[in-house]
Amino acid sequence: MKKFLSLAFILGCCLLHTGNLSAQQPYWGTIFVDSNIVRTNDPTLHVSTTYTGQGNRTVYDRRAANWVTINAYLYDVVWSDGLTAEAIVNPEFGSSAAGFVEADKYGRVLGQLPTALRQDCNELWIHKGMEAFGGGNNSVLIHTDYSTVYEADGILEETLIHELSHTSLDAAHAASSGWIAAQNADGNFISGYAAQNPTREDVAESFLMWLAVRQCNLRVTQQTVDTVNFYIPNRLAYFDNQNFDTNPICVSITGIDEMNAGAVSLFPNPFQRQLHLKRPGGFDRATITLFDNCGKAVMLATNMSGNEVVLSRSDLPAGFYVVQVRVGDEAVVSHKVLIIY
């Protein structure tokens, strides 16, 4: 099947510096605003990466600035939210073992990002090369040499959020009447990059900031929260109304930051009957609260101690909830979980 490359994918996220483009836009590119929106040690929904052999695949390679057909190393990547993708790794990596390292690495990182952004990402295209990432065509393009630049700046996850927004959000939202109305009502853009490319980049530039101020507002500065709310309130409201599945991204409905996120492991997630919680060193008179999506406490367990705590589902309906673990006055973790039938 012939594939068509979107303009967003061809140009990608070629943002090279921070700073204001003009007085009308607060940022040049939103991937540079804050590297704490998603952290490298955040929970991931990545379950497995499995080598399935070699096969010919047609993918885009920025080094050639064209489509190329390669006899790629192939891997099935599985996430716990039911989504899967094929990692297509350029044979230039030399062996299936070396390819596995790359496929597994990016499968884990993508598993830290919202389900809504991976829902249309069917393929991971992984090459070497000092070239920018790209999104679109039901895939994400990764050049591993440039990945080291993103990683050094702490913005690998933020960059992939931007690119996956192209992959899974642009088609449904960028030209929708609701989005255009929100653009017009705001009368401005969150970044110079979005202002220069209002059709191609505005959704991706704005969605990352929506995550920052709606889901992770305690991870970014109050100045960032105020700036984003001031410049794009109608775009934020538009995203609010989409009911995006942001699992497993951090959440803020409890109003408590995630300190030492990852110190408490929760499994299985999603769960049907019981949720197990473990913490290095165990629990000592911990308070565990389950909140619904409106921030209402629906389950409370106090004075919990031991190496493992088990929460048993009672009559709670299926859906997303937030588990907050508190030891003394410290919020150890606040993390989203999914109850299923």
PDB file of N, CA and C in Angstrom, residues 266-329:
ATOM      1  N   LEU A 266       2.202  -0.397  41.665  1.00  0.00           N
ATOM      2  CA  LEU A 266       0.799  -0.785  41.698  1.00  0.00           C
ATOM      3  C   LEU A 266       0.578  -1.805  40.599  1.00  0.00           C
ATOM      4  N   PHE A 267      -0.055  -2.932  40.909  1.00  0.00           N
ATOM      5  CA  PHE A 267      -0.291  -3.951  39.894  1.00  0.00           C
ATOM      6  C   PHE A 267      -1.447  -4.853  40.352  1.00  0.00           C
ATOM      7  N   PRO A 268      -2.163  -5.486  39.415  1.00  0.00           N
ATOM      8  CA  PRO A 268      -2.113  -5.187  37.980  1.00  0.00           C
ATOM      9  C   PRO A 268      -2.860  -3.885  37.695  1.00  0.00           C
ATOM     10  N   ASN A 269      -2.567  -3.258  36.615  1.00  0.00           N
ATOM     11  CA  ASN A 269      -3.241  -2.032  36.214  1.00  0.00           C
ATOM     12  C   ASN A 269      -3.415  -2.052  34.698  1.00  0.00           C
ATOM     13  N   PRO A 270      -4.648  -2.245  34.210  1.00  0.00           N
ATOM     14  CA  PRO A 270      -5.948  -2.233  34.873  1.00  0.00           C
ATOM     15  C   PRO A 270      -6.139  -3.445  35.797  1.00  0.00           C
ATOM     16  N   PHE A 271      -7.116  -3.329  36.739  1.00  0.00           N
ATOM     17  CA  PHE A 271      -7.419  -4.452  37.612  1.00  0.00           C
ATOM     18  C   PHE A 271      -8.924  -4.644  37.704  1.00  0.00           C
ATOM     19  N   GLN A 272      -9.305  -5.884  38.040  1.00  0.00           N
ATOM     20  CA  GLN A 272     -10.724  -6.213  38.145  1.00  0.00           C
ATOM     21  C   GLN A 272     -11.192  -6.292  39.596  1.00  0.00           C
ATOM     22  N   ARG A 273     -10.479  -7.044  40.438  1.00  0.00           N
ATOM     23  CA  ARG A 273     -10.949  -7.291  41.795  1.00  0.00           C
ATOM     24  C   ARG A 273     -10.017  -6.735  42.869  1.00  0.00           C
ATOM     25  N   GLN A 274      -8.712  -6.895  42.660  1.00  0.00           N
ATOM     26  CA  GLN A 274      -7.776  -6.467  43.691  1.00  0.00           C
ATOM     27  C   GLN A 274      -6.610  -5.695  43.081  1.00  0.00           C
ATOM     28  N   LEU A 275      -6.188  -4.662  43.788  1.00  0.00           N
ATOM     29  CA  LEU A 275      -5.025  -3.872  43.399  1.00  0.00           C
ATOM     30  C   LEU A 275      -3.957  -4.050  44.475  1.00  0.00           C
ATOM     31  N   HIS A 276      -2.777  -4.486  44.058  1.00  0.00           N
ATOM     32  CA  HIS A 276      -1.675  -4.724  44.982  1.00  0.00           C
ATOM     33  C   HIS A 276      -0.721  -3.522  44.964  1.00  0.00           C
ATOM     34  N   LEU A 277      -0.276  -3.108  46.119  1.00  0.00           N
ATOM     35  CA  LEU A 277       0.675  -2.011  46.237  1.00  0.00           C
ATOM     36  C   LEU A 277       1.892  -2.493  47.010  1.00  0.00           C
ATOM     37  N   LYS A 278       3.069  -2.211  46.473  1.00  0.00           N
ATOM     38  CA  LYS A 278       4.312  -2.542  47.161  1.00  0.00           C
ATOM     39  C   LYS A 278       5.189  -1.305  47.227  1.00  0.00           C
ATOM     40  N   ARG A 279       6.022  -1.247  48.268  1.00  0.00           N
ATOM     41  CA  ARG A 279       6.935  -0.126  48.444  1.00  0.00           C
ATOM     42  C   ARG A 279       8.247  -0.653  49.024  1.00  0.00           C
ATOM     43  N   PRO A 280       9.383  -0.226  48.474  1.00  0.00           N
ATOM     44  CA  PRO A 280      10.658  -0.648  49.062  1.00  0.00           C
ATOM     45  C   PRO A 280      10.693  -0.326  50.548  1.00  0.00           C
ATOM     46  N   GLY A 281      10.958  -1.331  51.363  1.00  0.00           N
ATOM     47  CA  GLY A 281      10.961  -1.122  52.799  1.00  0.00           C
ATOM     48  C   GLY A 281       9.603  -1.298  53.440  1.00  0.00           C
ATOM     49  N   GLY A 282       8.560  -1.475  52.619  1.00  0.00           N
ATOM     50  CA  GLY A 282       7.223  -1.708  53.136  1.00  0.00           C
ATOM     51  C   GLY A 282       6.490  -0.438  53.538  1.00  0.00           C
ATOM     52  N   PHE A 283       5.291  -0.623  54.073  1.00  0.00           N
ATOM     53  CA  PHE A 283       4.449   0.482  54.505  1.00  0.00           C
ATOM     54  C   PHE A 283       4.435   0.556  56.033  1.00  0.00           C
ATOM     55  N   ASP A 284       4.371   1.753  56.549  1.00  0.00           N
ATOM     56  CA  ASP A 284       4.337   1.964  57.990  1.00  0.00           C
ATOM     57  C   ASP A 284       3.228   2.959  58.314  1.00  0.00           C
ATOM     58  N   ARG A 285       2.079   2.425  58.713  1.00  0.00           N
ATOM     59  CA  ARG A 285       0.916   3.250  59.071  1.00  0.00           C
ATOM     60  C   ARG A 285       0.552   4.223  57.948  1.00  0.00           C
ATOM     61  N   ALA A 286       0.478   3.674  56.754  1.00  0.00           N
ATOM     62  CA  ALA A 286       0.162   4.492  55.576  1.00  0.00           C
ATOM     63  C   ALA A 286      -1.345   4.677  55.442  1.00  0.00           C
ATOM     64  N   THR A 287      -1.709   5.797  54.832  1.00  0.00           N
ATOM     65  CA  THR A 287      -3.103   6.060  54.462  1.00  0.00           C
ATOM     66  C   THR A 287      -3.210   5.990  52.947  1.00  0.00           C
ATOM     67  N   ILE A 288      -4.141   5.170  52.481  1.00  0.00           N
ATOM     68  CA  ILE A 288      -4.318   4.981  51.036  1.00  0.00           C
ATOM     69  C   ILE A 288      -5.742   5.382  50.685  1.00  0.00           C
ATOM     70  N   THR A 289      -5.858   6.318  49.758  1.00  0.00           N
ATOM     71  CA  THR A 289      -7.153   6.849  49.362  1.00  0.00           C
ATOM     72  C   THR A 289      -7.352   6.643  47.872  1.00  0.00           C
ATOM     73  N   LEU A 290      -8.559   6.236  47.502  1.00  0.00           N
ATOM     74  CA  LEU A 290      -8.919   6.096  46.097  1.00  0.00           C
ATOM     75  C   LEU A 290      -9.907   7.201  45.754  1.00  0.00           C
ATOM     76  N   PHE A 291      -9.559   7.998  44.741  1.00  0.00           N
ATOM     77  CA  PHE A 291     -10.404   9.101  44.294  1.00  0.00           C
ATOM     78  C   PHE A 291     -11.013   8.768  42.941  1.00  0.00           C
ATOM     79  N   ASP A 292     -12.252   9.215  42.725  1.00  0.00           N
ATOM     80  CA  ASP A 292     -12.818   9.086  41.384  1.00  0.00           C
ATOM     81  C   ASP A 292     -12.359  10.256  40.532  1.00  0.00           C
ATOM     82  N   ASN A 293     -12.828  10.312  39.283  1.00  0.00           N
ATOM     83  CA  ASN A 293     -12.342  11.331  38.357  1.00  0.00           C
ATOM     84  C   ASN A 293     -12.809  12.735  38.704  1.00  0.00           C
ATOM     85  N   CYS A 294     -13.732  12.852  39.640  1.00  0.00           N
ATOM     86  CA  CYS A 294     -14.176  14.180  40.083  1.00  0.00           C
ATOM     87  C   CYS A 294     -13.440  14.623  41.343  1.00  0.00           C
ATOM     88  N   GLY A 295     -12.490  13.791  41.798  1.00  0.00           N
ATOM     89  CA  GLY A 295     -11.737  14.133  42.992  1.00  0.00           C
ATOM     90  C   GLY A 295     -12.417  13.732  44.282  1.00  0.00           C
ATOM     91  N   LYS A 296     -13.482  12.944  44.210  1.00  0.00           N
ATOM     92  CA  LYS A 296     -14.199  12.495  45.398  1.00  0.00           C
ATOM     93  C   LYS A 296     -13.558  11.216  45.933  1.00  0.00           C
ATOM     94  N   ALA A 297     -13.277  11.187  47.230  1.00  0.00           N
ATOM     95  CA  ALA A 297     -12.713   9.995  47.849  1.00  0.00           C
ATOM     96  C   ALA A 297     -13.787   8.917  47.918  1.00  0.00           C
ATOM     97  N   VAL A 298     -13.515   7.757  47.312  1.00  0.00           N
ATOM     98  CA  VAL A 298     -14.495   6.672  47.276  1.00  0.00           C
ATOM     99  C   VAL A 298     -14.023   5.449  48.062  1.00  0.00           C
ATOM    100  N   MET A 299     -12.778   5.444  48.507  1.00  0.00           N
ATOM    101  CA  MET A 299     -12.261   4.352  49.322  1.00  0.00           C
ATOM    102  C   MET A 299     -11.139   4.885  50.183  1.00  0.00           C
ATOM    103  N   LEU A 300     -11.096   4.479  51.447  1.00  0.00           N
ATOM    104  CA  LEU A 300     -10.067   4.952  52.370  1.00  0.00           C
ATOM    105  C   LEU A 300      -9.582   3.784  53.212  1.00  0.00           C
ATOM    106  N   ALA A 301      -8.261   3.600  53.240  1.00  0.00           N
ATOM    107  CA  ALA A 301      -7.643   2.586  54.091  1.00  0.00           C
ATOM    108  C   ALA A 301      -6.590   3.277  54.939  1.00  0.00           C
ATOM    109  N   THR A 302      -6.671   3.140  56.250  1.00  0.00           N
ATOM    110  CA  THR A 302      -5.756   3.838  57.157  1.00  0.00           C
ATOM    111  C   THR A 302      -4.923   2.852  57.963  1.00  0.00           C
ATOM    112  N   ASN A 303      -3.796   3.373  58.474  1.00  0.00           N
ATOM    113  CA  ASN A 303      -2.892   2.582  59.321  1.00  0.00           C
ATOM    114  C   ASN A 303      -2.465   1.283  58.648  1.00  0.00           C
ATOM    115  N   MET A 304      -2.177   1.365  57.350  1.00  0.00           N
ATOM    116  CA  MET A 304      -1.767   0.188  56.598  1.00  0.00           C
ATOM    117  C   MET A 304      -0.263  -0.036  56.767  1.00  0.00           C
ATOM    118  N   SER A 305       0.096  -1.257  57.136  1.00  0.00           N
ATOM    119  CA  SER A 305       1.501  -1.590  57.337  1.00  0.00           C
ATOM    120  C   SER A 305       1.792  -2.934  56.695  1.00  0.00           C
ATOM    121  N   GLY A 306       3.084  -3.184  56.468  1.00  0.00           N
ATOM    122  CA  GLY A 306       3.493  -4.446  55.881  1.00  0.00           C
ATOM    123  C   GLY A 306       4.205  -4.251  54.566  1.00  0.00           C
ATOM    124  N   ASN A 307       4.668  -5.347  53.988  1.00  0.00           N
ATOM    125  CA  ASN A 307       5.414  -5.288  52.724  1.00  0.00           C
ATOM    126  C   ASN A 307       4.518  -5.052  51.526  1.00  0.00           C
ATOM    127  N   GLU A 308       3.249  -5.475  51.634  1.00  0.00           N
ATOM    128  CA  GLU A 308       2.322  -5.339  50.515  1.00  0.00           C
ATOM    129  C   GLU A 308       0.938  -5.012  51.041  1.00  0.00           C
ATOM    130  N   VAL A 309       0.256  -4.107  50.354  1.00  0.00           N
ATOM    131  CA  VAL A 309      -1.111  -3.737  50.694  1.00  0.00           C
ATOM    132  C   VAL A 309      -2.006  -4.137  49.531  1.00  0.00           C
ATOM    133  N   VAL A 310      -3.163  -4.689  49.841  1.00  0.00           N
ATOM    134  CA  VAL A 310      -4.104  -5.111  48.812  1.00  0.00           C
ATOM    135  C   VAL A 310      -5.407  -4.348  49.009  1.00  0.00           C
ATOM    136  N   LEU A 311      -5.827  -3.642  47.964  1.00  0.00           N
ATOM    137  CA  LEU A 311      -7.125  -2.983  47.960  1.00  0.00           C
ATOM    138  C   LEU A 311      -8.101  -3.862  47.210  1.00  0.00           C
ATOM    139  N   SER A 312      -9.224  -4.174  47.837  1.00  0.00           N
ATOM    140  CA  SER A 312     -10.237  -5.006  47.195  1.00  0.00           C
ATOM    141  C   SER A 312     -11.366  -4.128  46.680  1.00  0.00           C
ATOM    142  N   ARG A 313     -11.692  -4.313  45.439  1.00  0.00           N
ATOM    143  CA  ARG A 313     -12.781  -3.552  44.838  1.00  0.00           C
ATOM    144  C   ARG A 313     -14.110  -3.999  45.445  1.00  0.00           C
ATOM    145  N   SER A 314     -14.931  -3.035  45.785  1.00  0.00           N
ATOM    146  CA  SER A 314     -16.247  -3.380  46.320  1.00  0.00           C
ATOM    147  C   SER A 314     -17.288  -3.236  45.212  1.00  0.00           C
ATOM    148  N   ASP A 315     -18.087  -2.191  45.254  1.00  0.00           N
ATOM    149  CA  ASP A 315     -19.106  -2.000  44.231  1.00  0.00           C
ATOM    150  C   ASP A 315     -18.770  -0.834  43.316  1.00  0.00           C
ATOM    151  N   LEU A 316     -17.485  -0.489  43.216  1.00  0.00           N
ATOM    152  CA  LEU A 316     -17.091   0.653  42.398  1.00  0.00           C
ATOM    153  C   LEU A 316     -17.286   0.330  40.915  1.00  0.00           C
ATOM    154  N   PRO A 317     -17.833   1.269  40.160  1.00  0.00           N
ATOM    155  CA  PRO A 317     -18.008   1.030  38.727  1.00  0.00           C
ATOM    156  C   PRO A 317     -16.672   1.068  37.997  1.00  0.00           C
ATOM    157  N   ALA A 318     -16.652   0.493  36.810  1.00  0.00           N
ATOM    158  CA  ALA A 318     -15.449   0.542  35.977  1.00  0.00           C
ATOM    159  C   ALA A 318     -15.134   1.987  35.625  1.00  0.00           C
ATOM    160  N   GLY A 319     -13.847   2.263  35.463  1.00  0.00           N
ATOM    161  CA  GLY A 319     -13.430   3.610  35.088  1.00  0.00           C
ATOM    162  C   GLY A 319     -12.081   3.950  35.681  1.00  0.00           C
ATOM    163  N   PHE A 320     -11.665   5.208  35.479  1.00  0.00           N
ATOM    164  CA  PHE A 320     -10.375   5.660  35.978  1.00  0.00           C
ATOM    165  C   PHE A 320     -10.510   6.226  37.395  1.00  0.00           C
ATOM    166  N   TYR A 321      -9.509   5.919  38.204  1.00  0.00           N
ATOM    167  CA  TYR A 321      -9.442   6.391  39.575  1.00  0.00           C
ATOM    168  C   TYR A 321      -8.006   6.830  39.861  1.00  0.00           C
ATOM    169  N   VAL A 322      -7.833   7.516  40.973  1.00  0.00           N
ATOM    170  CA  VAL A 322      -6.509   7.932  41.403  1.00  0.00           C
ATOM    171  C   VAL A 322      -6.233   7.347  42.781  1.00  0.00           C
ATOM    172  N   VAL A 323      -5.118   6.644  42.889  1.00  0.00           N
ATOM    173  CA  VAL A 323      -4.668   6.105  44.167  1.00  0.00           C
ATOM    174  C   VAL A 323      -3.647   7.068  44.761  1.00  0.00           C
ATOM    175  N   GLN A 324      -3.901   7.509  45.979  1.00  0.00           N
ATOM    176  CA  GLN A 324      -2.957   8.366  46.687  1.00  0.00           C
ATOM    177  C   GLN A 324      -2.444   7.614  47.910  1.00  0.00           C
ATOM    178  N   VAL A 325      -1.140   7.505  48.022  1.00  0.00           N
ATOM    179  CA  VAL A 325      -0.504   6.858  49.168  1.00  0.00           C
ATOM    180  C   VAL A 325       0.180   7.934  49.984  1.00  0.00           C
ATOM    181  N   ARG A 326      -0.184   8.017  51.245  1.00  0.00           N
ATOM    182  CA  ARG A 326       0.377   9.040  52.130  1.00  0.00           C
ATOM    183  C   ARG A 326       0.996   8.369  53.354  1.00  0.00           C
ATOM    184  N   VAL A 327       2.255   8.705  53.614  1.00  0.00           N
ATOM    185  CA  VAL A 327       2.931   8.232  54.819  1.00  0.00           C
ATOM    186  C   VAL A 327       3.205   9.451  55.678  1.00  0.00           C
ATOM    187  N   GLY A 328       2.520   9.555  56.784  1.00  0.00           N
ATOM    188  CA  GLY A 328       2.615  10.774  57.586  1.00  0.00           C
ATOM    189  C   GLY A 328       2.002  11.928  56.802  1.00  0.00           C
ATOM    190  N   ASP A 329       2.761  13.007  56.663  1.00  0.00           N
ATOM    191  CA  ASP A 329       2.293  14.153  55.894  1.00  0.00           C
ATOM    192  C   ASP A 329       2.839  14.157  54.473  1.00  0.00           C
TER     193      ASP A 329
END
